[in-house]
Short mmCIF file of C-alpha atoms and ligand atoms in Angstrom, two decimals:
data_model
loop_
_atom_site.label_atom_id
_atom_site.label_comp_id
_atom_site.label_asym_id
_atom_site.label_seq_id
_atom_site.Cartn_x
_atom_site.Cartn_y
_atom_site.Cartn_z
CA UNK A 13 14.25 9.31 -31.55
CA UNK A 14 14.20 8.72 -27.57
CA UNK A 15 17.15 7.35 -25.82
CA UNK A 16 14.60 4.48 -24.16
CA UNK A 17 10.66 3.44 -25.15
CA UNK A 18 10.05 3.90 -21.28
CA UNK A 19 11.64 5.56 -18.58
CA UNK A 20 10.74 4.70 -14.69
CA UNK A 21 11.25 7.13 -11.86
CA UNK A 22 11.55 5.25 -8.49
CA UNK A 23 12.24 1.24 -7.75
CA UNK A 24 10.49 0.78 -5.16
CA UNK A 25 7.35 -2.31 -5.84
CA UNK A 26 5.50 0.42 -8.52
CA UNK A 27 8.68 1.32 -10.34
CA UNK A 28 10.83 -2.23 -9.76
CA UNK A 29 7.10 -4.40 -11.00
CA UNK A 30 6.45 -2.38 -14.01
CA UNK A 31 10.48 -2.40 -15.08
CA UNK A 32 10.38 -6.11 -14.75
CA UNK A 33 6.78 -6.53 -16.70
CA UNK A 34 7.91 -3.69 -19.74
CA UNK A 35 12.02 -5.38 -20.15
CA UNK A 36 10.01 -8.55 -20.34
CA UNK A 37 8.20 -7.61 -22.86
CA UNK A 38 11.33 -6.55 -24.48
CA UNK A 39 10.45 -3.09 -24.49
CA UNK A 40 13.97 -0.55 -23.75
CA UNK A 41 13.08 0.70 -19.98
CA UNK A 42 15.66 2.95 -17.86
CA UNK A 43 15.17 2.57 -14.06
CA UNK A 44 16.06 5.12 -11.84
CA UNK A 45 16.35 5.71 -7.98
CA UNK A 46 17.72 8.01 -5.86
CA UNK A 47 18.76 5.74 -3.23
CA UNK A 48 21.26 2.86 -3.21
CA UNK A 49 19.80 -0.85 -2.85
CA UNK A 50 19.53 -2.12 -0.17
CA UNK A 51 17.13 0.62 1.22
CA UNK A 52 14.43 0.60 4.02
CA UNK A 53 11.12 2.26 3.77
CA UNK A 54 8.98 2.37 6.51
CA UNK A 55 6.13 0.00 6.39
CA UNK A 56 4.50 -2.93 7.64
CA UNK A 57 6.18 -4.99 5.58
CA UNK A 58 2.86 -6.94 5.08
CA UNK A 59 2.03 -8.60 1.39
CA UNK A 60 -1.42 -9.37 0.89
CA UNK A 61 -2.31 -12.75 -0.48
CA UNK A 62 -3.83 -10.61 -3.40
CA UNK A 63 0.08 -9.23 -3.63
CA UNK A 64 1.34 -12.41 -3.22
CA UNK A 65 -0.72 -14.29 -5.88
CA UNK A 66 0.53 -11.37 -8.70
CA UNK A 67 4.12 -12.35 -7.89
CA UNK A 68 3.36 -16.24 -8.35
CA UNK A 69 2.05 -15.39 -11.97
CA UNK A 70 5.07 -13.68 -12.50
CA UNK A 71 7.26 -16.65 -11.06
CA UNK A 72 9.10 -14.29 -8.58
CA UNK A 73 7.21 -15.48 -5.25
CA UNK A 74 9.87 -18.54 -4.55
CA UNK A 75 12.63 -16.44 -2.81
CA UNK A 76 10.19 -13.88 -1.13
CA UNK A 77 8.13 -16.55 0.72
CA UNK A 78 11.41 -18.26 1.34
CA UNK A 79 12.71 -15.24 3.49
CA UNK A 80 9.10 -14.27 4.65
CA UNK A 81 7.21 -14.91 7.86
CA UNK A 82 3.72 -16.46 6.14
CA UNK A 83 0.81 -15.14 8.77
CA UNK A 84 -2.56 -17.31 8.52
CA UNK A 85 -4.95 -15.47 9.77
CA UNK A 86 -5.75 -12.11 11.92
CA UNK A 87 -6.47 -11.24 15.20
CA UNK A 88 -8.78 -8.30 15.79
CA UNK A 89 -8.63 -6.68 19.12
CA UNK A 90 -10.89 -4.02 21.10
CA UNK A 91 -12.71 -4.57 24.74
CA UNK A 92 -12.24 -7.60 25.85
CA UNK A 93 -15.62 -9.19 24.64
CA UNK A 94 -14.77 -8.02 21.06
CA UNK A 95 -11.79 -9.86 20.39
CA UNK A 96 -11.68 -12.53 17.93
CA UNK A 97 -9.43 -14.00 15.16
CA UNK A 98 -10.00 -15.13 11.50
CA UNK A 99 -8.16 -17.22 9.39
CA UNK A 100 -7.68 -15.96 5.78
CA UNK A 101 -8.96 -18.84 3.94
CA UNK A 102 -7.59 -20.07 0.73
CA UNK A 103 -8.61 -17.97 -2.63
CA UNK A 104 -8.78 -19.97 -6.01
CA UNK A 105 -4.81 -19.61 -6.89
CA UNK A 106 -4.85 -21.60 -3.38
CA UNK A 107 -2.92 -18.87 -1.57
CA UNK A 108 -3.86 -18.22 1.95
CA UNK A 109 -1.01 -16.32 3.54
CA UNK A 110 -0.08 -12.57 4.52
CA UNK A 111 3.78 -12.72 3.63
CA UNK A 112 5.76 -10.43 6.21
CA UNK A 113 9.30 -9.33 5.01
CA UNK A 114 10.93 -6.27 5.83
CA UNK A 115 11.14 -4.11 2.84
CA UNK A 116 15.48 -3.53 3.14
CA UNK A 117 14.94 -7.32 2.17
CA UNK A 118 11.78 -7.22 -0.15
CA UNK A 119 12.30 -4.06 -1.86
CA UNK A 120 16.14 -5.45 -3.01
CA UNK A 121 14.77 -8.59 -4.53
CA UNK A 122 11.99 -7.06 -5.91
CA UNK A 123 14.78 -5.19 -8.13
CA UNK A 124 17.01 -7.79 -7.96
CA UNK A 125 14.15 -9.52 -10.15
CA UNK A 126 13.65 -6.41 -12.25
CA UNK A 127 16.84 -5.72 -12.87
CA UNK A 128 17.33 -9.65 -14.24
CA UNK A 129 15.19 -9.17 -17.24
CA UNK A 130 17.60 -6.12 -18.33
CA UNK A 131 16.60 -2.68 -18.08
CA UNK A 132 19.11 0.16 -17.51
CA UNK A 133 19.54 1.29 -14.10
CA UNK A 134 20.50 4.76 -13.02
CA UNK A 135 21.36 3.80 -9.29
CA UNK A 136 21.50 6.77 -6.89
CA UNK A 137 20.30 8.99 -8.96
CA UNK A 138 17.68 11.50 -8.50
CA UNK A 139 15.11 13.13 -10.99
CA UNK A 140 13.80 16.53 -10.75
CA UNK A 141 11.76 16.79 -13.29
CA UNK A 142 9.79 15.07 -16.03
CA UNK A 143 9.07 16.77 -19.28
CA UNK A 144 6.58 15.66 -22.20
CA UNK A 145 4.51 17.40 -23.95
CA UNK A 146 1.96 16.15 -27.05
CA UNK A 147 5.03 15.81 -29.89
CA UNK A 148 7.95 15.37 -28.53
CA UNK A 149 9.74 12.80 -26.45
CA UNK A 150 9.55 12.61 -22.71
CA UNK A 151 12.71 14.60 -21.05
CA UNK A 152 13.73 12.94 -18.08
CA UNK A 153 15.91 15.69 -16.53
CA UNK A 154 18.48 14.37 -13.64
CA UNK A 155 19.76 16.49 -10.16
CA UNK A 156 23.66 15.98 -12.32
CA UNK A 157 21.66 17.81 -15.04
CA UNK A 158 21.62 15.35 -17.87
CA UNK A 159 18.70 14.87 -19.16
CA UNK A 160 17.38 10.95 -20.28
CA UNK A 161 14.60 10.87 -23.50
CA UNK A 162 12.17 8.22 -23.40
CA UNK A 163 9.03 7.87 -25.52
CA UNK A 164 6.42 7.72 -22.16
CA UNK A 165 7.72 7.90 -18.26
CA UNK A 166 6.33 5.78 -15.42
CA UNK A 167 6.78 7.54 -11.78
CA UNK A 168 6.83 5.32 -9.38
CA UNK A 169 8.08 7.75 -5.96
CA UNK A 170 5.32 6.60 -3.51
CA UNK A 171 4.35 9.34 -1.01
CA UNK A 172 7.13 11.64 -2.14
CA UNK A 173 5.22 14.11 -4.27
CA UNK A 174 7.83 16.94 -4.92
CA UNK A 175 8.71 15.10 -8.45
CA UNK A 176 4.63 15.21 -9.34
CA UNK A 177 4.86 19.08 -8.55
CA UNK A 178 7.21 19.67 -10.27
CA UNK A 179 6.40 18.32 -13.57
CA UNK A 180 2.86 19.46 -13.11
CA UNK A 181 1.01 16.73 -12.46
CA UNK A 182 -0.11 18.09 -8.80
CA UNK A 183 -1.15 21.74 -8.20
CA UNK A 184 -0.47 21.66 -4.76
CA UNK A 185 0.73 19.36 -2.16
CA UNK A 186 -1.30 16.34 -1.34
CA UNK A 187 -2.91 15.85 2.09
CA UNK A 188 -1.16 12.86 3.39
CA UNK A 189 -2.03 10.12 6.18
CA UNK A 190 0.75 9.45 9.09
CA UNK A 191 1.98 6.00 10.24
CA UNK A 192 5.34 4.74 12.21
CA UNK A 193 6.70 1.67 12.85
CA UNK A 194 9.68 -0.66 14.48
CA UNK A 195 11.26 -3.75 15.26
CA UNK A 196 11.55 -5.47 18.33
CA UNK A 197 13.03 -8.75 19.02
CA UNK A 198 12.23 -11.64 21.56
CA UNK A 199 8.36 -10.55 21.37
CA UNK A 200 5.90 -13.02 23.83
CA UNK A 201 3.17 -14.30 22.52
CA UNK A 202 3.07 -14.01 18.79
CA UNK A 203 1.54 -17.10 16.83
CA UNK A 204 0.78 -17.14 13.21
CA UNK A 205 -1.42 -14.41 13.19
CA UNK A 206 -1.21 -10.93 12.32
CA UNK A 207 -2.70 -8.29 15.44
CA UNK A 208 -4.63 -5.51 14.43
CA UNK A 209 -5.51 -3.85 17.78
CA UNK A 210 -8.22 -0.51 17.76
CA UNK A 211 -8.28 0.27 21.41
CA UNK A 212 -6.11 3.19 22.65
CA UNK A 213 -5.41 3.98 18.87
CA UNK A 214 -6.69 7.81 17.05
CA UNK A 215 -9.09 6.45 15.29
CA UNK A 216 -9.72 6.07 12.08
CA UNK A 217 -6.83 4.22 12.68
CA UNK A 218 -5.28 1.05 14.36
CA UNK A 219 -2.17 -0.62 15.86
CA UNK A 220 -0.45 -3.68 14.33
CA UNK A 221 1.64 -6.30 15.43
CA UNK A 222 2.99 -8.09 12.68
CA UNK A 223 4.94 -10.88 13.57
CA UNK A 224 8.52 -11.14 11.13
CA UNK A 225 9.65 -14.62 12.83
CA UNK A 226 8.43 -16.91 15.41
CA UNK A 227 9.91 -14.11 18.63
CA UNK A 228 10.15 -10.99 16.60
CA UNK A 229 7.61 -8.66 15.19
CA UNK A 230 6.65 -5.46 13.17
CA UNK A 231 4.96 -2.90 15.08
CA UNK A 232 3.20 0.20 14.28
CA UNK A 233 0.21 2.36 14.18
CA UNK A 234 -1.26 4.75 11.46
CA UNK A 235 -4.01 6.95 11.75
CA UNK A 236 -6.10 6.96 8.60
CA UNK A 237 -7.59 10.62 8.48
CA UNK A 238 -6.00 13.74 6.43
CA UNK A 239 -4.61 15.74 9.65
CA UNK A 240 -1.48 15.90 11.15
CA UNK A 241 -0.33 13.12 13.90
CA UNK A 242 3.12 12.67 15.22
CA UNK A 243 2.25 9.32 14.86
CA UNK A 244 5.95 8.10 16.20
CA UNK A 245 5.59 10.00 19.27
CA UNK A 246 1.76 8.20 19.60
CA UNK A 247 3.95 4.97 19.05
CA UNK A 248 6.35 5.37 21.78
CA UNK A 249 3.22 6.04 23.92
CA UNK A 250 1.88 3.21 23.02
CA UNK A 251 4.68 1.42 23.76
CA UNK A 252 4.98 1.95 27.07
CA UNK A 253 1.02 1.97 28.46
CA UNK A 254 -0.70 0.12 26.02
CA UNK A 255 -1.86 -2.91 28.11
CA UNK A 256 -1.36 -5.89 24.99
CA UNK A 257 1.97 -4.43 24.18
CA UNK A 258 3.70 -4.11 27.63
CA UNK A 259 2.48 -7.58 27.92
CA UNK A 260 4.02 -9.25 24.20
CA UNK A 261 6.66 -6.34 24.74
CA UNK A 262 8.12 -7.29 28.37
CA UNK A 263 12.14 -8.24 28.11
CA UNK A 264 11.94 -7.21 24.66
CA UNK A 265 14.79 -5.48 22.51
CA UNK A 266 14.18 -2.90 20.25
CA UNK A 267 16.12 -3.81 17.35
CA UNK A 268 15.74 0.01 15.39
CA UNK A 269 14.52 3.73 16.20
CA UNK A 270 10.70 4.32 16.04
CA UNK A 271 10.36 5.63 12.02
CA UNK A 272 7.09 7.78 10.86
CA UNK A 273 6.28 8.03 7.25
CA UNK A 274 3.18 9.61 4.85
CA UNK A 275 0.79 7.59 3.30
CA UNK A 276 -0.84 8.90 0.30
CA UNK A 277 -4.66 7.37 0.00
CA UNK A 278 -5.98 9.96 -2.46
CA UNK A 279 -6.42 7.93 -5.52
CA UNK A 280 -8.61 9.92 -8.03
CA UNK A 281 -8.33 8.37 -11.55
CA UNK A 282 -7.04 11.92 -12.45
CA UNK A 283 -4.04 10.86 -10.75
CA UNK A 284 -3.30 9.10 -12.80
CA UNK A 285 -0.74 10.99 -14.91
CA UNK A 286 -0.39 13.30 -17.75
CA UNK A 287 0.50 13.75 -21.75
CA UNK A 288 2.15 10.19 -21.64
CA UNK A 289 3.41 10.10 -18.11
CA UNK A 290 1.88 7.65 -15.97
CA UNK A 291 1.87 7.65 -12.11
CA UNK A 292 1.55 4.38 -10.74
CA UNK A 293 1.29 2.56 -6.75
CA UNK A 294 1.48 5.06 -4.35
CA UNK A 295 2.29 8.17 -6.73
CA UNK A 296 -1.22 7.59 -7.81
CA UNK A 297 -2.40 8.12 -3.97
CA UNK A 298 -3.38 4.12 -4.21
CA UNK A 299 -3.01 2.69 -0.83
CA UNK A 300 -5.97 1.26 1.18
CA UNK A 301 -7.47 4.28 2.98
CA UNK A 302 -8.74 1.85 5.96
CA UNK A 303 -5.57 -0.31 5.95
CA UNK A 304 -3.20 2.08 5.13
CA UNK A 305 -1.46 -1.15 2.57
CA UNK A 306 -0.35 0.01 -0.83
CA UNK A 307 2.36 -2.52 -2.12
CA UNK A 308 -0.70 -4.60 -3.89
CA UNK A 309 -1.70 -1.87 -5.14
CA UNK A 310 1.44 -0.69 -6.61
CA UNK A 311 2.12 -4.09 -8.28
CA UNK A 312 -1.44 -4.05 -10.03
CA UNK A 313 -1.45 -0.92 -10.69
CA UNK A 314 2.63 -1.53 -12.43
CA UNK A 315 0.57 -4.40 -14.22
CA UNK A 316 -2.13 -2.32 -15.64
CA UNK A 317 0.71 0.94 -16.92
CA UNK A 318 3.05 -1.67 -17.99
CA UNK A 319 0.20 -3.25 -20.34
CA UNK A 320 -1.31 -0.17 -21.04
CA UNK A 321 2.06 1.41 -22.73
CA UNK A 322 3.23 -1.59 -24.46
CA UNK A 323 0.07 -1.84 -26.57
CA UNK A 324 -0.39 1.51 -27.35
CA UNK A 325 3.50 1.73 -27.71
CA UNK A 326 2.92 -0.22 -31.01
CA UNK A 327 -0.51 0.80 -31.85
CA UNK A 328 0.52 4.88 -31.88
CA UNK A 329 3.60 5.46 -29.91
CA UNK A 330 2.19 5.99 -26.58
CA UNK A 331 -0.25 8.43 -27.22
CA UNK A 332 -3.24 6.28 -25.79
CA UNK A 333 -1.15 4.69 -22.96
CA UNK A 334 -2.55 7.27 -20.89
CA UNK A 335 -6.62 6.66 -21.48
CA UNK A 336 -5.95 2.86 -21.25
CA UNK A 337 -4.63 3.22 -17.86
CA UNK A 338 -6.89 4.92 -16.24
CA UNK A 339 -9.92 3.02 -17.80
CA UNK A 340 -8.50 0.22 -15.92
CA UNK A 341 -7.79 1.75 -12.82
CA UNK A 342 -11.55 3.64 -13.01
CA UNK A 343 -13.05 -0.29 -13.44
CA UNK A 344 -10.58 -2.04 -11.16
CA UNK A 345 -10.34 0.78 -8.06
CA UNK A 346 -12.83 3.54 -7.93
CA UNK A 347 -16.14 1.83 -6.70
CA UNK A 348 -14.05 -0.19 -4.00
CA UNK A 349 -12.10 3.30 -2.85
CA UNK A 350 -15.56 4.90 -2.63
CA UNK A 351 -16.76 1.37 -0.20
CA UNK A 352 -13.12 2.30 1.78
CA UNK A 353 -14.03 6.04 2.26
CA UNK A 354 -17.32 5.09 3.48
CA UNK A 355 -17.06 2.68 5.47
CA UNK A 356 -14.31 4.72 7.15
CA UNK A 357 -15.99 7.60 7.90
CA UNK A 358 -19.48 5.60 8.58
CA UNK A 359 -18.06 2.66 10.65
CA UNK A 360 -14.24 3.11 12.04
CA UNK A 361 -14.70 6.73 13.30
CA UNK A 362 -14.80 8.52 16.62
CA UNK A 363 -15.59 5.54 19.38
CA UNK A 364 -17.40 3.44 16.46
CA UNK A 365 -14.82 0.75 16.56
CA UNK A 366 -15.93 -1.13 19.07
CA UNK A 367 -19.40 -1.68 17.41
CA UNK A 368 -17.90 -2.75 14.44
CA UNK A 369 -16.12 -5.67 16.03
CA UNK A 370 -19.10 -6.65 17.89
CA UNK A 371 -20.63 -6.77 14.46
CA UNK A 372 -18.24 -8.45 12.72
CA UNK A 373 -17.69 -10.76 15.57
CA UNK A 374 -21.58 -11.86 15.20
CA UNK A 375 -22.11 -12.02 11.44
CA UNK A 376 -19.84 -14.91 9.71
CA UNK A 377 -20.62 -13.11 6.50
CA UNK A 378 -19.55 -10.13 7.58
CA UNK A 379 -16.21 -11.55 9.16
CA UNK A 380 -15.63 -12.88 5.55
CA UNK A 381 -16.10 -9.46 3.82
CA UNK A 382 -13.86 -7.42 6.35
CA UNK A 383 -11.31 -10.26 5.37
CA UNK A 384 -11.89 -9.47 2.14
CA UNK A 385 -12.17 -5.85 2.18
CA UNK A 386 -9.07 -5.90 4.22
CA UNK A 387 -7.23 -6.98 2.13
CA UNK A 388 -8.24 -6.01 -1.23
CA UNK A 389 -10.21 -9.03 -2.36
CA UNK A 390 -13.76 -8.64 -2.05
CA UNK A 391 -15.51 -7.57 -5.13
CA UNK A 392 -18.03 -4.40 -4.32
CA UNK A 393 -21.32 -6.25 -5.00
CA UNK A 394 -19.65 -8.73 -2.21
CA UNK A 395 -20.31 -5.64 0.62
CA UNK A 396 -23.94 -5.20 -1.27
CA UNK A 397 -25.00 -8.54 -0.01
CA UNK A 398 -28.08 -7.94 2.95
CA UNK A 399 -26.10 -9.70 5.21
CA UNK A 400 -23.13 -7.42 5.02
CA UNK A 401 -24.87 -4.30 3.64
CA UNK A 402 -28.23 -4.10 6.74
CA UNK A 403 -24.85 -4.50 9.55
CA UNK A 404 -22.93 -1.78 7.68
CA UNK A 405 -25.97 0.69 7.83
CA UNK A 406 -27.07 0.21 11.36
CA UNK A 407 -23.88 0.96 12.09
CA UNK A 408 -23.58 4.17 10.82
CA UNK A 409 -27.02 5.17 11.49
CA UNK A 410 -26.26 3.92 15.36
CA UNK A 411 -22.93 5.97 15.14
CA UNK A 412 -24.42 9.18 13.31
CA UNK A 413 -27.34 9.15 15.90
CA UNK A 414 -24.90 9.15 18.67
CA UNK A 415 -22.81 11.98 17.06
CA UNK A 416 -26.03 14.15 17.07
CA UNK A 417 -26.89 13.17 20.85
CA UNK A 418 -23.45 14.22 21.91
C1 FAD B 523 4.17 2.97 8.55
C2 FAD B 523 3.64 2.41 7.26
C3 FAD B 523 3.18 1.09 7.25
C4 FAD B 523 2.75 0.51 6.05
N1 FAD B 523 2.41 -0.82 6.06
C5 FAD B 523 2.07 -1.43 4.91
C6 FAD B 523 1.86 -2.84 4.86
O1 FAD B 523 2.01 -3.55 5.85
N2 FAD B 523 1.49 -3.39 3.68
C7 FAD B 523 1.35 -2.64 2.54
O2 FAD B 523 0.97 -3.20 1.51
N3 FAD B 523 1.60 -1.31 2.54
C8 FAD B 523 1.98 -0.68 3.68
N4 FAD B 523 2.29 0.66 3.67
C9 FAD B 523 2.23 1.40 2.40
C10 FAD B 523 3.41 1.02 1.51
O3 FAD B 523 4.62 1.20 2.23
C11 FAD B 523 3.44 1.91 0.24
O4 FAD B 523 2.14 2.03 -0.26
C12 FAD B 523 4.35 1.30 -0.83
O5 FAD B 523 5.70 1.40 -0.44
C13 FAD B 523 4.16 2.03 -2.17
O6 FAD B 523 5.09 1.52 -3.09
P1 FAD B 523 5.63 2.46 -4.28
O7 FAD B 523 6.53 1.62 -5.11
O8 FAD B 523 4.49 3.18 -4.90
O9 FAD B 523 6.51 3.60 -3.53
P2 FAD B 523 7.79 3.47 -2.56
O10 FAD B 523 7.88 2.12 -2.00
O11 FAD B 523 7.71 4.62 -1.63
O12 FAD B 523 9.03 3.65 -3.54
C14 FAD B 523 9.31 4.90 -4.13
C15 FAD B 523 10.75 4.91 -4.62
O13 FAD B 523 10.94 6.11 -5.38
C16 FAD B 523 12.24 6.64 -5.08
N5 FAD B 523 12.18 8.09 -5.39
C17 FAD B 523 11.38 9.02 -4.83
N6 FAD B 523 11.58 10.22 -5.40
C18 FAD B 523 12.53 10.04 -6.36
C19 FAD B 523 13.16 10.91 -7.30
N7 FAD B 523 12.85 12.21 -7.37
N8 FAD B 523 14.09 10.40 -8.13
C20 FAD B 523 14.44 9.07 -8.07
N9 FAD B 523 13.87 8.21 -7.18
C21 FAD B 523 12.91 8.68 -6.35
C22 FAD B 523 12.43 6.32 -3.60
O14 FAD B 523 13.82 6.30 -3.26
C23 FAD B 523 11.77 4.94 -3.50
O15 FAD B 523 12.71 3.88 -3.67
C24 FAD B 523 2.71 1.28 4.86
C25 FAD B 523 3.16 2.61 4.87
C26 FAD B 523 3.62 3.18 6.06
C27 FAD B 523 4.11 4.60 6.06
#
């Protein structure tokens, strides 16, 4: 007999989505976190309308939009002539916006939610290790060395991968992405579009501005490509010489330090877990290897554990959970990471950016698709289309040709 049917490790959207989905389904769940609610985590803070549309079927989306900044479209940005903005058009759930809310905020009433449909919750509280082997129960072991039993574990710890080492589910550590971010207040300029700017950025990679009220704003770069970057130090860089943000950035007030953080965009459906643990959002490396945006991710990906272990939880006491899951991650993910990984190292590398925006300025179905592919809504046979697919290829033949000349 296990203490709970599921334990969680981590509350961040992974962990505090699939607690919320499995006490719903009235399944016994202990949480845990490490840190104390409210906490920051370095990000964007941007939720797709593909994020936002998950959290409307689960009738959590009032307060969030309520405290959000709703963006309606983007603005891309490189040389002067390939600069353009694109609204994000309405899907068939009617939603159109990119919600912007810090995650201190977001992140607390995301578990605020969770914690409403009554699972345990181990605040503060870090775990070192997960146990489980084929028989027995899953030992949840804790850094005040109690140990927790649950019949399958969920971890949820995002980039953090020293839990997944140690209970074997990585060999080694993962390469990891870089991105920073901060806050600045009385910003000039913003409208009710997101900024994502490519000029005077390491590419793959790009700067954001991502407005959080009508005179305050997100920003941040990332670079997308498995070496090392102080990407805080590029930030402060940018800061000061980048032409757009000395401009939107003059009389300004920095509101907090300049913050840096790992992305993990590995996703391999072998990530997905082991025995009956499963590893879901970010501890499953899935975040958006050209956008660098993973909280989507982690709430379909909480979806697809949470449903995954509650069948199989009465069907043969978690043994299957596992196979479930990553059937639907394999269906749901792997073709459109291997469109991401190619169209990254094809079309957004070295000085290729450029040529993509003139492309996707000219091609109205393309502009869709990058919308799309942005943010995690275009289906792959939408980027097989001529019209999308004959762009795509020049461009990488134009960009591999170019490599080869010099
Ligand atoms: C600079 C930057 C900008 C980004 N911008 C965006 C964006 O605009 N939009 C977007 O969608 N994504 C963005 N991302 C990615 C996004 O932040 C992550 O993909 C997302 O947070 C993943 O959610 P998660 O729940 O998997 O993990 P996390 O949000 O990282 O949560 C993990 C939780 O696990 C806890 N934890 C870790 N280890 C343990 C342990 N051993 N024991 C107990 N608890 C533990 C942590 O305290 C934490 O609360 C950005 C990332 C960065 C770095």
């Amino acid at each position: 007999m296990s203490d709970f049917d599921v334990s969680i490790i981590g509350a961040g959207p992974a962990g505090s989505l699939s607690a919320l989905l499995l006490s719903r389904m009235g399944l016994k769940v202990a949480l845990f976190d490490r840190a104390r609610f409210p906490r920051d985590k370095v990000c964007g803070d941007g939720i797709t309308p593909r994020g936002a549309r998950l959290l409307m079927q689960l009738g959590i989306v009032g307060d969030i939009h309520a405290q959000a900044f709703a963006a309606r479209g983007v603005t891309l940005r490189g040389s002067d002539e390939n600069s353009f903005s694109i609204a994000f058009g309405r899907d068939d759930a009617g939603i159109s916006d990119l919600l912007i809310l810090p995650r201190l905020k977001l992140d607390y009433l995301l578990l605020e939610h969770a914690l409403a449909a009554g699972p345990r919750y181990f605040e503060a509280t870090k775990v070192v290790k997960v146990d489980c082997d084929k028989d027995g129960p899953c030992r949840v072991l804790l850094d005040d060395d109690r140990t927790v039993t649950s019949t399958v574990a969920i971890i949820a710890t995002g980039a953090e991968s020293q839990l997944l080492r140690k209970s074997g589910l990585l060999a080694q550590k993962p390469a990891v992405e870089h991105a920073a971010r901060v806050y600045f207040d009385d910003v000039k300029g913003l409208d009710d579009h997101v900024t994502l700017f490519f000029d005077g950025v390491d590419m793959p990679g790009y700067g954001w501005i991502f407005p959080t009220s009508a005179s305050s704003a997100n920003i941040g770069c990332g670079v997308f490509a498995q070496r090392h970057r102080p990407q805080a130090e590029r930030l402060r860089t940018l800061i000061d010489s980048h032409p757009l943000l000395r401009r939107q950035l003059e009389g300004a007030r920095q509101t907090a330090p300049i913050k840096a953080y790992p992305l993990r965009t590995d996703f391999r459906v072998e990530h997905a877990g082991r025995a009956r643990i499963l590893c879901v959002g970010e501890a499953a490396g899935l975040v958006n290897p050209i956008t660098g945006e993973g909280i989507d991710y982690a709430f379909e990906s909480a979806q697809f554990a949470a449903e995954a272990v509650s069948s199989s939880l009465a069907r043969d006491g978690g043994d299957s959970a596992l196979a479930h899951y990553r059937e639907r991650l394999r269906r749901r993910f792997a073709t459109r990471f291997a469109i991401y990984r190619w169209v990254q190292a094809k079309c957004l590398s070295g000085d290729r950016a450029d040529d993509f925006l003139a492309a996707v300025k000219a091609s109205p179905a393309l502009r869709q698709t990058v919308v799309d592919g942005l943010f995690g809504r275009a289906r792959p046979r939408d980027y097989l289309r001529p019209n999308v697919l004959l762009p795509a290829l020049k461009l990488a033949f134009l960009g591999a040709r170019r490599k080869r000349l010099g």
